[in-house]
Tab-separated table of C-alpha atoms in Angstrom:
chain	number	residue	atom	x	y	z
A	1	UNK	CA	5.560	13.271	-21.432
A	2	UNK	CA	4.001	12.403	-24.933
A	3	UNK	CA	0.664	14.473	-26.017
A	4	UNK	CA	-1.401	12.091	-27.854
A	5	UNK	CA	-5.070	13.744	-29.234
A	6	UNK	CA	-8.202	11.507	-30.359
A	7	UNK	CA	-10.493	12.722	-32.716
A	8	UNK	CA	-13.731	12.745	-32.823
A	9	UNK	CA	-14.013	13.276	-28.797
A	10	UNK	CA	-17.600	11.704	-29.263
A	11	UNK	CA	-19.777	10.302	-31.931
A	12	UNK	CA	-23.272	9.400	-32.222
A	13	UNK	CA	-23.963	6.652	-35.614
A	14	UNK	CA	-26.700	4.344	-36.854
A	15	UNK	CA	-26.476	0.820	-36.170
A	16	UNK	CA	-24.722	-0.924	-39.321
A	17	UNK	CA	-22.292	2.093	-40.247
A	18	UNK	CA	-18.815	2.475	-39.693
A	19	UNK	CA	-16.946	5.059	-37.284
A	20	UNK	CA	-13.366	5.988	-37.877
A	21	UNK	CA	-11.420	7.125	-34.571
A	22	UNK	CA	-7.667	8.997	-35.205
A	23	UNK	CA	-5.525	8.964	-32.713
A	24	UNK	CA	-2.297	10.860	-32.722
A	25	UNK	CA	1.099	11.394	-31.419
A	26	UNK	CA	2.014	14.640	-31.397
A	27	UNK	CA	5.339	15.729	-30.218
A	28	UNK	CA	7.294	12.617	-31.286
A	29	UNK	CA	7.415	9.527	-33.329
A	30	UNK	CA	5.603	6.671	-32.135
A	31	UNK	CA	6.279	2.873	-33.817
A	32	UNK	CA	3.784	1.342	-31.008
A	33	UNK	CA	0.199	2.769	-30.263
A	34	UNK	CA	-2.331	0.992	-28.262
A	35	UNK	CA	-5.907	0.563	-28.087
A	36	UNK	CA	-8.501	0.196	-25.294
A	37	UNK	CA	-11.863	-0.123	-24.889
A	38	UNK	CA	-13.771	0.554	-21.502
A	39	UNK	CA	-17.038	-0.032	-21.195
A	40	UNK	CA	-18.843	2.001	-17.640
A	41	UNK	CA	-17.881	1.175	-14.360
A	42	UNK	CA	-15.380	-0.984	-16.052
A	43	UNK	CA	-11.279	-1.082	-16.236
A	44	UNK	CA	-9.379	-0.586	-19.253
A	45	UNK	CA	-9.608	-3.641	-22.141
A	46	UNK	CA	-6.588	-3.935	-24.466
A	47	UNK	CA	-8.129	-4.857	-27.529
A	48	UNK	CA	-5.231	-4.785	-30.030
A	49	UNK	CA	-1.500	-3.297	-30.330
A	50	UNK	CA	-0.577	-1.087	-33.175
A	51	UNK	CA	2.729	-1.615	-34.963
A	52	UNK	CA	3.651	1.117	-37.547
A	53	UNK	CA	4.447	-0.002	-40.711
A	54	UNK	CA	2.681	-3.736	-39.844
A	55	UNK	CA	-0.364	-5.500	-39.065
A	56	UNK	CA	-2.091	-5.143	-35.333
A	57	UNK	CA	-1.911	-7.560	-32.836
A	58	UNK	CA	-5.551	-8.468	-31.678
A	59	UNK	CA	-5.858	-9.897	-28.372
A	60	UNK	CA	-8.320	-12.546	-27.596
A	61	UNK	CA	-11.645	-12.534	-28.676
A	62	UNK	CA	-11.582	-8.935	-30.525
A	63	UNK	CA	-12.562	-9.510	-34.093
A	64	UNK	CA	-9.975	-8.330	-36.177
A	65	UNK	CA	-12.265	-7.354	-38.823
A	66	UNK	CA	-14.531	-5.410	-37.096
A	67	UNK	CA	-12.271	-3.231	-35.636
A	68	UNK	CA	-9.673	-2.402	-37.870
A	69	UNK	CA	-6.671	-0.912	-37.277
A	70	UNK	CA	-4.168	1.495	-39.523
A	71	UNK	CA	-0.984	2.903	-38.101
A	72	UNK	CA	0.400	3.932	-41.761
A	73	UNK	CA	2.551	6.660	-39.959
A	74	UNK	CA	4.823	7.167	-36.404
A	75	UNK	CA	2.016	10.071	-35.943
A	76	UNK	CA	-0.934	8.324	-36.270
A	77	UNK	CA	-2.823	5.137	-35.924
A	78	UNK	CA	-6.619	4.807	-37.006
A	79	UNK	CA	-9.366	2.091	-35.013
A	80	UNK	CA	-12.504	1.526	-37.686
A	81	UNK	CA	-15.652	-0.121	-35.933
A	82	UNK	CA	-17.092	-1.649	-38.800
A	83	UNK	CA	-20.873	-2.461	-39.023
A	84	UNK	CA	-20.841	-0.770	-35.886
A	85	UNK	CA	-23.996	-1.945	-33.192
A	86	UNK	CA	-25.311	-0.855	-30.030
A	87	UNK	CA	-23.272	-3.147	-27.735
A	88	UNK	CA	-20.442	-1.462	-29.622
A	89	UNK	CA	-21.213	1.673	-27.344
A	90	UNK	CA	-18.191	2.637	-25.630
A	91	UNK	CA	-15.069	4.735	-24.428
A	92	UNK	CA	-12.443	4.005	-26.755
A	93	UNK	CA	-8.713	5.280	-25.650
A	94	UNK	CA	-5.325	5.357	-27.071
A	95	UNK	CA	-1.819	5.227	-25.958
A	96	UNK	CA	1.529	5.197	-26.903
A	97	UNK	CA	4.713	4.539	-25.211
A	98	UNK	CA	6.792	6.880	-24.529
A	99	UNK	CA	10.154	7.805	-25.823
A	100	UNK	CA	12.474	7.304	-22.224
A	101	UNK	CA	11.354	3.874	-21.681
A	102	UNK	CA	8.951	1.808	-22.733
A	103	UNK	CA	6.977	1.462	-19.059
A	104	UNK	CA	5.380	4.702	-19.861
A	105	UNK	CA	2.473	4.954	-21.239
A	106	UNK	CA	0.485	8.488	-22.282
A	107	UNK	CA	-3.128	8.239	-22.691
A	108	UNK	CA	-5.129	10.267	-25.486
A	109	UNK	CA	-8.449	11.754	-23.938
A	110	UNK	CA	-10.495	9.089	-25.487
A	111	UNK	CA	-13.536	8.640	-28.008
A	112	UNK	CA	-17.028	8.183	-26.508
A	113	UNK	CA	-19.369	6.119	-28.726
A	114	UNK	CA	-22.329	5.497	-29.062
A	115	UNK	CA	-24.206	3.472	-31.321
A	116	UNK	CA	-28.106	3.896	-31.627
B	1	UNK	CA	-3.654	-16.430	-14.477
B	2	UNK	CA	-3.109	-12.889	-14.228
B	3	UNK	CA	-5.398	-11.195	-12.034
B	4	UNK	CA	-5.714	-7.467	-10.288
B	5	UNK	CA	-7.339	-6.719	-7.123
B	6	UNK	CA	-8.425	-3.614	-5.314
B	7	UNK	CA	-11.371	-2.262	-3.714
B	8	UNK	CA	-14.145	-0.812	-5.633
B	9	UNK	CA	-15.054	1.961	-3.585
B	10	UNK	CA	-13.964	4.113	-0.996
B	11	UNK	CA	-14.778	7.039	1.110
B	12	UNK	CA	-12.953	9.512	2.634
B	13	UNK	CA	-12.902	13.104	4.123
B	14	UNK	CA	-11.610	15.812	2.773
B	15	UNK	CA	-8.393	16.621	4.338
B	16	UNK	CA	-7.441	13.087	5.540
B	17	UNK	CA	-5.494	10.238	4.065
B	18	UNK	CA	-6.540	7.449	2.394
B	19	UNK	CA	-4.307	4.492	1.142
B	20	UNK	CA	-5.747	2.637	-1.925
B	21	UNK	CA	-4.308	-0.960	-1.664
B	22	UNK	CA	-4.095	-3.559	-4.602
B	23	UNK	CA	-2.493	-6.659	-4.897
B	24	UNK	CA	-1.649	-8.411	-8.326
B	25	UNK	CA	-0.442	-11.886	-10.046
B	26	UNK	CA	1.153	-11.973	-13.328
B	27	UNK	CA	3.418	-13.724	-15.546
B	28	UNK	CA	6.832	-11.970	-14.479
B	29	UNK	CA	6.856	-8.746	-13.860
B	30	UNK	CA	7.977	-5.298	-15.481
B	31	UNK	CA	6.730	-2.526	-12.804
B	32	UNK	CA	3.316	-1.186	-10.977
B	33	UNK	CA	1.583	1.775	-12.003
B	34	UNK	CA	-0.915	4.172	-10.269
B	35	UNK	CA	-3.522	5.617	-12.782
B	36	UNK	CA	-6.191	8.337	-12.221
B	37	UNK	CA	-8.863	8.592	-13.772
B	38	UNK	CA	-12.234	11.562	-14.299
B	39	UNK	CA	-15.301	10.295	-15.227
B	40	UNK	CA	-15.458	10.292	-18.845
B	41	UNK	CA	-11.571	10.820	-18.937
B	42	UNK	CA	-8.678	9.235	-19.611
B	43	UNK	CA	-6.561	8.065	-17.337
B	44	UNK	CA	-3.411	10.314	-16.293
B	45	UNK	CA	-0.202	9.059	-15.322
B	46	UNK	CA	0.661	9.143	-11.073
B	47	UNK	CA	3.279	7.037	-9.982
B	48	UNK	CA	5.486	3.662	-11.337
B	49	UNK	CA	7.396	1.189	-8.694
B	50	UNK	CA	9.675	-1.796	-9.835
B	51	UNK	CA	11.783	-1.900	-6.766
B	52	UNK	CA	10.345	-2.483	-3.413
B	53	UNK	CA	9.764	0.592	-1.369
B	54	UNK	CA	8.209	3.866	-1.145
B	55	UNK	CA	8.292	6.188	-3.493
B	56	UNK	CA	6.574	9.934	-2.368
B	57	UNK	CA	5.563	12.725	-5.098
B	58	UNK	CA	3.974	15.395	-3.868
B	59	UNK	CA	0.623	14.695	-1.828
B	60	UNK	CA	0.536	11.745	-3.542
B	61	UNK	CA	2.793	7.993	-2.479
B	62	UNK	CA	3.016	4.880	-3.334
B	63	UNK	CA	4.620	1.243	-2.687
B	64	UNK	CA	5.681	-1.602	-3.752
B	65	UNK	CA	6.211	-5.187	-2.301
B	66	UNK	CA	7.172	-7.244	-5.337
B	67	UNK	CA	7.503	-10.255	-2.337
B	68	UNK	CA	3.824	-10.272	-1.324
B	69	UNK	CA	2.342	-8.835	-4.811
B	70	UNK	CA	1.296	-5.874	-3.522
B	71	UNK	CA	0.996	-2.069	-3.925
B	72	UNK	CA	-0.784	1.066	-1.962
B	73	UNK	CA	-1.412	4.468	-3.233
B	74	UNK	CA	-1.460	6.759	-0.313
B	75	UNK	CA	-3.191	10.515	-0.855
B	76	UNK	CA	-2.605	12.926	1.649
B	77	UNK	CA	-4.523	16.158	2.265
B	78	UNK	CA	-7.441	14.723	0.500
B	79	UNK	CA	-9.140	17.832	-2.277
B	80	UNK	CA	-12.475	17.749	-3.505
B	81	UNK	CA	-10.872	17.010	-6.530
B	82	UNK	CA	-9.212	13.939	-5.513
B	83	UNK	CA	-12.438	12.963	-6.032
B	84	UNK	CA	-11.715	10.048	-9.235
B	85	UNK	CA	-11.227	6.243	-9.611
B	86	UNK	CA	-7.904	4.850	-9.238
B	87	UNK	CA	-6.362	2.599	-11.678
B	88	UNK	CA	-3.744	-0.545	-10.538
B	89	UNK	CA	-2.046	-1.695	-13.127
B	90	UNK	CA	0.967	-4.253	-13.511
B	91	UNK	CA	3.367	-4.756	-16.279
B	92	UNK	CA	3.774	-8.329	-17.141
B	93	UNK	CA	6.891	-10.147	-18.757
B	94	UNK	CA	5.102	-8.790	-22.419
B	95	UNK	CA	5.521	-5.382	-20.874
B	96	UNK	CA	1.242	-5.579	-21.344
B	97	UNK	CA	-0.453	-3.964	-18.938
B	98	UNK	CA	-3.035	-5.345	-16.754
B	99	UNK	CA	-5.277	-3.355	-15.542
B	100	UNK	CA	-7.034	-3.507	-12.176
B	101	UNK	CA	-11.467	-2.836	-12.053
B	102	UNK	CA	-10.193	0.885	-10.545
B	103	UNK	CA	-10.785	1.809	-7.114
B	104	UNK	CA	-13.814	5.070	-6.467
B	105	UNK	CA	-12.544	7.271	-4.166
B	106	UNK	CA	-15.207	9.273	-3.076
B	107	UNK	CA	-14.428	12.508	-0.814
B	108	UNK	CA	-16.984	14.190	1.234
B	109	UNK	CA	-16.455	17.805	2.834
């Protein structure tokens, strides 16, 4: 399977500043990246789908320009929480498909955040 | 709509089986996965079904009725470390996944 790394693991910001999670594909080339948000006790969220070379796909009711997305490479796709705020606070994961067919999906280990 | 359903929480002892059922509704259909998932994790791949049936890996099963929406996960010779939620998921005709709430499995000794 793919090995996809987030960094940072966790951060810790202000209220009002802006966080910058990475999340990578390591051993191979990805054109589609996903990104989730899951809040505790809660299942995975799709907030948007990461197209290399394009723009994201939001789904509904994520603001697109609060959480913006790069994927300026087949390695790496980057999720900005702008003007970040408390409610903000959560566990952020990636994923990418995977090379032998598209119903796989491989996880990164996720960004905890939390926003004071 | 498209909608996920499993139990929130279960118990079981280790050593036993436990099957983890969840039934789903969505617009077509691309495949059912089985997710696990550590607190404060990510989730980690177990098992995908399109076609009806059982498929078994290891101490670990699961099955498919595309007819009546519906899936198990069964986990034999329950570990301590089976100890995680369980994530249902279904592919729709997008090939988006929806996710179930995730099902606690907790195992006492």
């Amino acid at each position: 399977g793919a090995v996809v790394s987030q960094h940072p693991s966790w951060v810790i910001c202000k209220s009002g500043t802006s966080v910058k999670i990475e999340c990578r594909s390591l051993d191979f080339q990805a054109t589609t990246m996903f990104w989730y948000r899951q809040f505790p006790k809660q299942s995975l969220m799709l907030m948007a789908t990461s197209n290399e070379g394009s723009k994201a796909t939001y789904e509904q009711g994520v603001e697109k320009d609060k959480f913006l997305i790069n994927h300026a490479s087949l390695t790496l796709s980057t999720l900005t929480v702008t003007s970040a705020h408390p409610e903000d606070s959560s566990f952020y994961i990636c994923s990418v498909i995977g090379q032998a067919s598209y119903n796989e999906q491989f996880f990164g280990p996720g960004t905890r955040l939390t926003v004071l | 709509g498209q909608n996920i359903d499993q139990p929130t929480e279960m118990t079981a002892t280790e050593g036993a089986i436990v099957q983890i059922n969840c039934t789903y509704q969505t617009s077509g259909f691309n495949g059912l996965f089985w997710y696990q998932q550590h607190a404060g994790e990510a989730p980690t791949f177990l098992s995908y079904n399109v076609l009806d049936g059982l498929e078994e890996k290891g101490r670990f099963s699961s099955f498919l009725s595309r007819s009546k929406g519906y899936s198990y996960l069964l986990l034999k010779e329950l570990q301590m470390k089976d100890s995680a939620s369980y994530l249902c998921a279904a592919m729709d005709s997008n090939y988006q996944l929806i996710w179930g709430a995730g099902t606690k499995l907790i195992i006492k000794p």
